[in-house]
Amino acid sequence: MITGVSSGFGYELTKPLLDKVDTVLGTVHNKAKISDLITEYPTLFDCQILDVTDTPTVHQVVKESFVKHGEIDVIINNAGYGGQVAFPGNSMYHATKFGIEGFCESVAQEVESFNIGVTLVEPGGARTEFRYGSAQVADLMPE
């Protein structure tokens, strides 16, 4: 399962995986943005609409995915990108990214006994749609 497969890292991860694995379950806000993958891989690519901030929908998509596929081997939480740099006007964004690092480190220890590994990749800045179009940065407050 890969969240956010319609662009950027999610899309680039999905393409090669579809040539190597049985099924890729990808989540998007808008299926039209990945119609090429849906058309090219109609049986291997299971695309689901998902807003990762909508907890009941997350539970529903995960539950339905287990029913349909039997298991989920790997989860790639591709919610933007990490990195240890902060910029003015992005405090909430940075707080959540830095929080994900601590979350992943903790979860890794919690699931280790189940033979589940957790890897956190923080590639830093990249030319993705997030950085160049979909992100909205707040204006600085006047002094």
mmCIF file of C-alpha atoms in Angstrom:
data_model
loop_
_atom_site.group_PDB
_atom_site.id
_atom_site.type_symbol
_atom_site.label_atom_id
_atom_site.label_comp_id
_atom_site.label_asym_id
_atom_site.label_seq_id
_atom_site.Cartn_x
_atom_site.Cartn_y
_atom_site.Cartn_z
ATOM 1 C CA MET A 1 0.000 0.000 0.000
ATOM 2 C CA ILE A 2 1.356 3.388 -1.027
ATOM 3 C CA THR A 3 -0.359 6.611 -0.051
ATOM 4 C CA GLY A 4 -0.282 9.527 -2.450
ATOM 5 C CA VAL A 5 0.544 7.789 -5.736
ATOM 6 C CA SER A 6 -0.805 10.475 -8.065
ATOM 7 C CA SER A 7 2.448 12.454 -8.246
ATOM 8 C CA GLY A 8 5.972 12.867 -6.949
ATOM 9 C CA PHE A 9 7.642 10.095 -4.988
ATOM 10 C CA GLY A 10 4.455 8.033 -4.713
ATOM 11 C CA TYR A 11 4.010 7.920 -8.472
ATOM 12 C CA GLU A 12 7.693 7.203 -9.098
ATOM 13 C CA LEU A 13 7.660 4.354 -6.551
ATOM 14 C CA THR A 14 4.495 2.845 -7.989
ATOM 15 C CA LYS A 15 5.651 2.537 -11.605
ATOM 16 C CA PRO A 16 8.586 0.125 -11.037
ATOM 17 C CA LEU A 17 6.725 -1.825 -8.350
ATOM 18 C CA LEU A 18 3.916 -2.628 -10.768
ATOM 19 C CA ASP A 19 6.474 -4.459 -12.916
ATOM 20 C CA LYS A 20 7.806 -6.491 -9.962
ATOM 21 C CA VAL A 21 5.001 -7.386 -7.542
ATOM 22 C CA ASP A 22 1.613 -9.077 -7.630
ATOM 23 C CA THR A 23 -0.461 -6.039 -6.679
ATOM 24 C CA VAL A 24 0.090 -2.431 -5.741
ATOM 25 C CA LEU A 25 -2.625 -0.764 -3.711
ATOM 26 C CA GLY A 26 -2.311 2.978 -4.217
ATOM 27 C CA THR A 27 -4.308 5.793 -2.698
ATOM 28 C CA VAL A 28 -5.106 9.140 -4.313
ATOM 29 C CA HIS A 29 -7.450 12.099 -4.020
ATOM 30 C CA ASN A 30 -8.236 12.024 -7.738
ATOM 31 C CA LYS A 31 -8.045 8.922 -9.950
ATOM 32 C CA ALA A 32 -7.963 11.032 -13.121
ATOM 33 C CA LYS A 33 -4.376 12.034 -12.315
ATOM 34 C CA ILE A 34 -3.206 8.425 -12.656
ATOM 35 C CA SER A 35 -5.439 7.156 -15.427
ATOM 36 C CA ASP A 36 -2.285 6.000 -17.242
ATOM 37 C CA LEU A 37 -1.456 3.493 -14.475
ATOM 38 C CA ILE A 38 -5.063 2.360 -14.141
ATOM 39 C CA THR A 39 -5.226 1.711 -17.894
ATOM 40 C CA GLU A 40 -1.786 0.071 -18.187
ATOM 41 C CA TYR A 41 -2.143 -2.168 -15.085
ATOM 42 C CA PRO A 42 -5.880 -2.922 -14.744
ATOM 43 C CA THR A 43 -5.376 -6.104 -12.690
ATOM 44 C CA LEU A 44 -2.181 -5.233 -10.797
ATOM 45 C CA PHE A 45 -3.010 -1.693 -9.691
ATOM 46 C CA ASP A 46 -5.751 -1.326 -7.104
ATOM 47 C CA CYS A 47 -6.379 2.397 -6.843
ATOM 48 C CA GLN A 48 -8.475 3.744 -3.963
ATOM 49 C CA ILE A 49 -9.694 7.265 -3.228
ATOM 50 C CA LEU A 50 -8.396 8.266 0.204
ATOM 51 C CA ASP A 51 -7.955 11.384 2.279
ATOM 52 C CA VAL A 52 -5.439 10.318 4.946
ATOM 53 C CA THR A 53 -6.867 12.932 7.331
ATOM 54 C CA ASP A 54 -10.288 11.199 7.295
ATOM 55 C CA THR A 55 -9.807 8.478 9.925
ATOM 56 C CA PRO A 56 -13.056 6.539 9.293
ATOM 57 C CA THR A 57 -12.263 6.371 5.565
ATOM 58 C CA VAL A 58 -8.710 5.195 6.302
ATOM 59 C CA HIS A 59 -10.129 2.351 8.410
ATOM 60 C CA GLN A 60 -12.628 1.472 5.684
ATOM 61 C CA VAL A 61 -10.021 1.402 2.889
ATOM 62 C CA VAL A 62 -7.623 -0.711 4.964
ATOM 63 C CA LYS A 63 -10.378 -3.144 5.988
ATOM 64 C CA GLU A 64 -11.634 -3.513 2.405
ATOM 65 C CA SER A 65 -8.061 -3.984 1.180
ATOM 66 C CA PHE A 66 -7.467 -6.864 3.599
ATOM 67 C CA VAL A 67 -10.740 -8.468 2.516
ATOM 68 C CA LYS A 68 -9.855 -8.093 -1.172
ATOM 69 C CA HIS A 69 -6.141 -8.987 -1.031
ATOM 70 C CA GLY A 70 -5.830 -11.100 2.110
ATOM 71 C CA GLU A 71 -2.776 -9.236 3.368
ATOM 72 C CA ILE A 72 -0.762 -6.060 2.980
ATOM 73 C CA ASP A 73 2.970 -6.771 2.965
ATOM 74 C CA VAL A 74 4.351 -3.235 2.904
ATOM 75 C CA ILE A 75 2.934 0.190 3.693
ATOM 76 C CA ILE A 76 4.623 3.268 2.297
ATOM 77 C CA ASN A 77 3.283 6.396 3.952
ATOM 78 C CA ASN A 78 4.123 8.919 1.294
ATOM 79 C CA ALA A 79 2.606 11.973 2.939
ATOM 80 C CA GLY A 80 4.858 14.650 1.486
ATOM 81 C CA TYR A 81 8.543 14.653 2.301
ATOM 82 C CA GLY A 82 10.640 14.980 5.433
ATOM 83 C CA GLY A 83 14.000 16.517 6.116
ATOM 84 C CA GLN A 84 15.330 18.467 9.043
ATOM 85 C CA VAL A 85 14.912 21.978 7.657
ATOM 86 C CA ALA A 86 12.226 24.466 8.654
ATOM 87 C CA PHE A 87 10.986 27.577 6.865
ATOM 88 C CA PRO A 88 8.876 30.515 8.068
ATOM 89 C CA GLY A 89 5.163 30.154 7.444
ATOM 90 C CA ASN A 90 5.301 26.346 7.518
ATOM 91 C CA SER A 91 5.340 25.627 11.262
ATOM 92 C CA MET A 92 2.408 23.202 11.285
ATOM 93 C CA TYR A 93 3.763 21.322 8.273
ATOM 94 C CA HIS A 94 7.199 20.986 9.873
ATOM 95 C CA ALA A 95 5.743 19.974 13.234
ATOM 96 C CA THR A 96 3.885 17.079 11.608
ATOM 97 C CA LYS A 97 6.924 15.974 9.587
ATOM 98 C CA PHE A 98 9.216 15.993 12.603
ATOM 99 C CA GLY A 99 6.489 14.192 14.578
ATOM 100 C CA ILE A 100 6.325 11.440 11.945
ATOM 101 C CA GLU A 101 10.003 10.721 12.569
ATOM 102 C CA GLY A 102 9.363 10.061 16.267
ATOM 103 C CA PHE A 103 6.218 8.093 15.451
ATOM 104 C CA CYS A 104 8.086 5.821 13.024
ATOM 105 C CA GLU A 105 10.924 5.232 15.475
ATOM 106 C CA SER A 106 8.433 4.228 18.177
ATOM 107 C CA VAL A 107 6.272 2.049 15.910
ATOM 108 C CA ALA A 108 9.395 0.274 14.642
ATOM 109 C CA GLN A 109 10.089 -0.935 18.171
ATOM 110 C CA GLU A 110 6.450 -1.844 18.797
ATOM 111 C CA VAL A 111 6.100 -4.062 15.706
ATOM 112 C CA GLU A 112 9.597 -5.560 15.683
ATOM 113 C CA SER A 113 8.401 -8.688 17.515
ATOM 114 C CA PHE A 114 5.954 -9.320 14.637
ATOM 115 C CA ASN A 115 8.880 -9.317 12.171
ATOM 116 C CA ILE A 116 7.685 -6.029 10.672
ATOM 117 C CA GLY A 117 10.268 -3.449 9.728
ATOM 118 C CA VAL A 118 9.750 0.294 9.522
ATOM 119 C CA THR A 119 11.911 2.528 7.369
ATOM 120 C CA LEU A 120 11.695 6.295 7.342
ATOM 121 C CA VAL A 121 13.125 8.038 4.298
ATOM 122 C CA GLU A 122 13.655 11.797 4.491
ATOM 123 C CA PRO A 123 14.955 12.827 1.086
ATOM 124 C CA GLY A 124 14.823 16.573 1.675
ATOM 125 C CA GLY A 125 13.825 19.014 -1.032
ATOM 126 C CA ALA A 126 12.697 17.636 -4.374
ATOM 127 C CA ARG A 127 10.978 18.990 -7.462
ATOM 128 C CA THR A 128 7.551 17.487 -6.912
ATOM 129 C CA GLU A 129 4.064 18.851 -7.419
ATOM 130 C CA PHE A 130 3.882 19.397 -3.652
ATOM 131 C CA ARG A 131 6.676 21.924 -3.671
ATOM 132 C CA TYR A 132 5.770 23.513 -6.987
ATOM 133 C CA GLY A 133 2.035 23.876 -7.039
ATOM 134 C CA SER A 134 -0.080 22.018 -4.515
ATOM 135 C CA ALA A 135 1.376 23.442 -1.276
ATOM 136 C CA GLN A 136 0.043 26.706 0.055
ATOM 137 C CA VAL A 137 2.286 28.620 2.405
ATOM 138 C CA ALA A 138 0.808 31.106 4.848
ATOM 139 C CA ASP A 139 1.804 34.740 4.564
ATOM 140 C CA LEU A 140 4.079 35.999 7.326
ATOM 141 C CA MET A 141 2.307 38.011 9.996
ATOM 142 C CA PRO A 142 3.123 41.727 10.058
ATOM 143 C CA GLU A 143 5.456 42.816 12.797
#
